[in-house]
PDB file of C-alpha atoms in Angstrom:
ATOM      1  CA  UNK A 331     -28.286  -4.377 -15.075  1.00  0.00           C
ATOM      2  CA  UNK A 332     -24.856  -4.158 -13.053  1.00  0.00           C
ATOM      3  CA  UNK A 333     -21.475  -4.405 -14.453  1.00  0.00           C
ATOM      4  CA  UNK A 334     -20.691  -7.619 -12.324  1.00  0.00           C
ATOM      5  CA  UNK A 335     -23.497  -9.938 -13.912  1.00  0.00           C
ATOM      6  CA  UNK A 336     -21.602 -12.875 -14.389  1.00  0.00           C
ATOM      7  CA  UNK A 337     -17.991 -10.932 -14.639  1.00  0.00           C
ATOM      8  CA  UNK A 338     -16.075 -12.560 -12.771  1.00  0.00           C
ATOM      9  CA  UNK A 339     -12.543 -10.325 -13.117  1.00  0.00           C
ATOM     10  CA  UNK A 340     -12.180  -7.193 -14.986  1.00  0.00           C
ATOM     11  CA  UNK A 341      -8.673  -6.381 -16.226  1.00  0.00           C
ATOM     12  CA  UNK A 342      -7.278  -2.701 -16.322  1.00  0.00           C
ATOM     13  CA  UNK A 343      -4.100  -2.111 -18.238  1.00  0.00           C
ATOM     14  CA  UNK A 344      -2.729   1.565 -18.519  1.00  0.00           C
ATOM     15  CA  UNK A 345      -6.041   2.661 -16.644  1.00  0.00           C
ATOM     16  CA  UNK A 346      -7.669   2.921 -13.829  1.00  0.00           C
ATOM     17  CA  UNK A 347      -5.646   3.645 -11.073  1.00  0.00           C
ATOM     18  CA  UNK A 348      -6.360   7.262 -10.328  1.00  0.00           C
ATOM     19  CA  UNK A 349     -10.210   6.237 -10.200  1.00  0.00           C
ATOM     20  CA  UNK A 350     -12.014   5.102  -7.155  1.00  0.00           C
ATOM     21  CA  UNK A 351     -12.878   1.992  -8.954  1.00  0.00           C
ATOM     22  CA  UNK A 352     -15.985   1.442  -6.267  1.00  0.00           C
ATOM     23  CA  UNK A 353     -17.457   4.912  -7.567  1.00  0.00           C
ATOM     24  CA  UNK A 354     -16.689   4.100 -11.405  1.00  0.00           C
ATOM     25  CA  UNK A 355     -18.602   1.059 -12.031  1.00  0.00           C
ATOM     26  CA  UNK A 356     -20.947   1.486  -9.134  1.00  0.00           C
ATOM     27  CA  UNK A 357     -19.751  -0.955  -6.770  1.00  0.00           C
ATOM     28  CA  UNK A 358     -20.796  -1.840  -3.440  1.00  0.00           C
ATOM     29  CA  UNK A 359     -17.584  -2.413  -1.131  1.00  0.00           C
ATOM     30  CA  UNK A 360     -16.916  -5.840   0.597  1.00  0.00           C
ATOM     31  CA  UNK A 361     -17.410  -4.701   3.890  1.00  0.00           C
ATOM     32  CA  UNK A 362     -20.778  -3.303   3.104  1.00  0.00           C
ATOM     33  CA  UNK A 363     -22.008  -6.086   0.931  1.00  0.00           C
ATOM     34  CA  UNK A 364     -20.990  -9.509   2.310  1.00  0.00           C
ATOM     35  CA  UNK A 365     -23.547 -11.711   1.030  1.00  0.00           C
ATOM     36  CA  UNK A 366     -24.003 -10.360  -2.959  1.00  0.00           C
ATOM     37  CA  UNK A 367     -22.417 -11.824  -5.889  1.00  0.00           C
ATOM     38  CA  UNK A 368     -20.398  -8.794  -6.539  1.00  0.00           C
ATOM     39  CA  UNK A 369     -17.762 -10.344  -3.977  1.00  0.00           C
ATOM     40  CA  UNK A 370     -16.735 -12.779  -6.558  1.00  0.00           C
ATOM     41  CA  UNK A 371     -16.016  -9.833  -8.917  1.00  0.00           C
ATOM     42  CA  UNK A 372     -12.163  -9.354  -8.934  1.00  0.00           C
ATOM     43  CA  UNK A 373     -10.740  -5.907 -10.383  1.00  0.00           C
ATOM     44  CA  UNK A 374      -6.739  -6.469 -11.386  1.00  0.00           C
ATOM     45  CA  UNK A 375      -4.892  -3.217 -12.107  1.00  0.00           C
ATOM     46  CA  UNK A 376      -1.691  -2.750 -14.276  1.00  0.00           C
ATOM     47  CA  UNK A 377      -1.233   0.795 -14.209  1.00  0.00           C
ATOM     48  CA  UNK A 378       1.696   3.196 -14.365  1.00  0.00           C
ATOM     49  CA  UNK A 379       0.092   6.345 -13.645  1.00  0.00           C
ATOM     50  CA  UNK A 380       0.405   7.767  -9.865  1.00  0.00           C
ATOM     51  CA  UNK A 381      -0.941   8.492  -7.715  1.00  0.00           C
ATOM     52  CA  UNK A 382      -2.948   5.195  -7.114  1.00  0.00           C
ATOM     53  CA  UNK A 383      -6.659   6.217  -5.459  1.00  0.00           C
ATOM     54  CA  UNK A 384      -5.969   5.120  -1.936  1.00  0.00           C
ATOM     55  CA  UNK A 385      -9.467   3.362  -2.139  1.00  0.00           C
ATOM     56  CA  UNK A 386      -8.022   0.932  -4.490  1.00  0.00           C
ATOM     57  CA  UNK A 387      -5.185   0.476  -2.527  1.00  0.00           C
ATOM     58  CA  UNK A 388      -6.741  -0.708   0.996  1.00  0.00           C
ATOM     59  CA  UNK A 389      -8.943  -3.211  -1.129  1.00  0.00           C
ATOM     60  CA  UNK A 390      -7.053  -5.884  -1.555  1.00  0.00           C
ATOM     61  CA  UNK A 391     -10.298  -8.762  -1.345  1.00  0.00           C
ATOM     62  CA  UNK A 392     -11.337  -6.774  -4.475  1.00  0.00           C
ATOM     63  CA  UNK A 393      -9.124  -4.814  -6.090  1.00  0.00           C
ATOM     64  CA  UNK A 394      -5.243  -6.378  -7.207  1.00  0.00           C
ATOM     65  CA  UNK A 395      -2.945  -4.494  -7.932  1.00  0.00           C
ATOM     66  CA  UNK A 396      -0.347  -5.715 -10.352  1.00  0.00           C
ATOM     67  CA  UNK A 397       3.910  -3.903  -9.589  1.00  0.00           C
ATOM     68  CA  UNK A 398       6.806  -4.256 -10.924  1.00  0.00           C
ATOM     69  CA  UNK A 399       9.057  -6.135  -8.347  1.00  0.00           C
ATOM     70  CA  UNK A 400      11.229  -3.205  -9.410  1.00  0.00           C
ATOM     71  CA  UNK A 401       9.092  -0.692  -8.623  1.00  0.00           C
ATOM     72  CA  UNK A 402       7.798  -2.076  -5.016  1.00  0.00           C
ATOM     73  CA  UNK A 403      10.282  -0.765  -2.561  1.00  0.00           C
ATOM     74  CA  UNK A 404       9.909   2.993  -4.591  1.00  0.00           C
ATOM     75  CA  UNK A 405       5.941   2.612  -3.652  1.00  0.00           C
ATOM     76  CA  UNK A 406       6.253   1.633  -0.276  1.00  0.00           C
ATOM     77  CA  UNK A 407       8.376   4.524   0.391  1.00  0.00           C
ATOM     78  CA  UNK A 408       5.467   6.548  -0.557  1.00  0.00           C
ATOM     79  CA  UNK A 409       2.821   5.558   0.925  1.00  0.00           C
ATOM     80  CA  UNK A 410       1.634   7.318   4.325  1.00  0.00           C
TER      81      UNK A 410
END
């Protein structure tokens, strides 16, 4: 049985973000699974911990992540 059956959001608070989330709960990625239920599962992230997996980062169909307004402009600066 996978993690998604009838999930629809999973929140992660002080976790997560240094996992490839895809990898962790065995996830299929959008792009490679268009037509599955999984693509109504919706990950949200609160975490403080850096670096965030870059994975995690480029999903943003799947995977929210939750910033500080504070702390944006300090992110963007660096990220590649």
């Amino acid at each position: 049985q996978h993690i998604h059956s009838g999930i629809k959001s999973i929140v992660f608070i002080n976790c997560g973000s240094t996992l490839d989330l895809y990898d962790f709960l065995s996830l299929d990625s959008i792009e490679n699974n268009n037509h599955n239920d999984e693509n109504n599962l919706t990950l949200f992230l609160l975490d403080s911990l850096r670096p965030i997996e870059h994975r995690n980062v480029y999903d943003a169909k799947q995977i929210r992540i939750l910033i500080l307004p504070t702390k944006i402009d300090a992110e963007k600066k660096r990220v590649p």
